[in-house]
Amino acid sequence: MEKMMHILGFMMYTPINHMTMSWADPQDEQVAGFGSIRYWQQLAQILERGKLDGLFFADVPSVYDMYKNTTDVAIKYGVSWPAHDPVALIGIMAAATRHLGIATTVSAASLHPFLAVRSLSSLDFLSQGRVGWNIVTGNARSEHKAMGIDVVEHDERYDRADEYLKICYTLWNGINPEAIKADAENGIYADPKKIAKIDHKGKYFQCTATPSVLPSKQGRPVLFQAGSSGRGQKFAVTHADVIFSIQPDIERMKSFMNQIKITAKDQNKTSPPLVTFAVQPFVGNSLEEASQKKDEMLRKIPIEAALTRISGTFGVDLSEVDIDKPLQKIRTQASQGLVNAMSTMFKDKEITLREAVRLSGLSGLIPQILGTPEMIADELEYIWRETGCHGFNITPAIVPKGYEDFVDSVVPILQKRGIFRKEYEADNFKGNLLS
């Protein structure tokens, strides 16, 4: 069977969908539908109509507070605030669809692994195996402050997460399929001898428990991870079914693919890692029309809103940096990671940090693809073939219209080229995404 491209939607349960101030666009319906079950169900049905593998929810459970050491700016401009829990959407979206997978981000920093497994596996069981889990280790200062816990050093977060998942695996594997008898005549529901109990006492966690959630059709939720550092990549290739990444251009995508393959080989993985890259399509009747729409949205982004978004993403207070200096002339220690990332994204062009932040606030550092449906399809196919990636996380600037445009005009082109499915391969997330 010829290799096929895989595509997921990419959302947040906030007023914006990875584009600062998108909620204020007259075509965007995210605010109007924010509290509507029907809105989220209709969105899921749009994606399923397009035969997308699933919908992937990013999540930051607390409010950006790095810029000026306050959450007020994020609140003022609706920069990922309010931030509702996307886990709440899984059941209602699954109820309105039959094949679409739904993946959500849950942080290992603030939820015990027993409770994470109980919550996500219950939804996975109810949806007949259509749930995914994007595992994050918790790097936001605001999340730790909200939970009243200490910030853990970068590499140690992954050590802790390794132990976290060890408990999860034990719970997922603890119920033998032959354990359930449901023998009404003899009054025996299950065989206790075929249930493996857990008694874990580790460096970071303790868990003495009996597995309490039945496995779904796919066994456990599909696991996603987005580790990009050396330690993060090691964690990702060890645990993730699919690795998610944001890279600013095709050169960096190729570099990431090469590095993640090396990491997988070093970890004695026999199968190459499956990687999806985030992209933001602007579909228009022409390149000019798509560019005009992007520029219109860009002009409406207040600089403070963009600074809050990027400060929160990189953990740097940009109110303490002269943002009118060229990127190459900014030398503060705290902002070097951000400056290096910006320089890479804009190919070392001579632009100020102000302009770089404004432009990146448009998409949260996600690369944009602009043009007609044919042009969008061309670029996706080119990236897919050149990098060898598994597929893409698609995050339109405007919801739901951006998804409707993509599903109705771009997907048919990919299907006609024989590189994207016309029908689902399976009735569970794993069977579709990992095929």
PDB file of C-alpha atoms in Angstrom, residues 6 53 129 218 222 421 424-435:
ATOM      1  CA  HIS A   6      -1.991  12.161   7.477  1.00  0.00           C
ATOM      2  CA  ASP A  53      -7.300  11.697  11.071  1.00  0.00           C
ATOM      3  CA  GLY A 129     -10.868   3.979  20.847  1.00  0.00           C
ATOM      4  CA  GLN A 218      -7.203   0.516  20.531  1.00  0.00           C
ATOM      5  CA  VAL A 222      -2.660   7.329  21.031  1.00  0.00           C
ATOM      6  CA  ARG A 421      -7.532   8.858   1.996  1.00  0.00           C
ATOM      7  CA  TYR A 424     -11.257   5.855   6.755  1.00  0.00           C
ATOM      8  CA  GLU A 425      -9.216   2.693   7.177  1.00  0.00           C
ATOM      9  CA  ALA A 426     -10.506   1.910  10.658  1.00  0.00           C
ATOM     10  CA  ASP A 427     -13.026   2.942  13.292  1.00  0.00           C
ATOM     11  CA  ASN A 428     -10.393   3.890  15.868  1.00  0.00           C
ATOM     12  CA  PHE A 429      -7.724   6.600  16.063  1.00  0.00           C
ATOM     13  CA  LYS A 430      -4.725   4.266  16.069  1.00  0.00           C
ATOM     14  CA  GLY A 431      -5.967   2.314  13.069  1.00  0.00           C
ATOM     15  CA  ASN A 432      -6.301   5.476  10.992  1.00  0.00           C
ATOM     16  CA  LEU A 433      -3.373   7.590  12.161  1.00  0.00           C
ATOM     17  CA  LEU A 434      -0.733   4.883  12.313  1.00  0.00           C
ATOM     18  CA  SER A 435      -1.687   3.182   9.052  1.00  0.00           C
TER      19      SER A 435
END
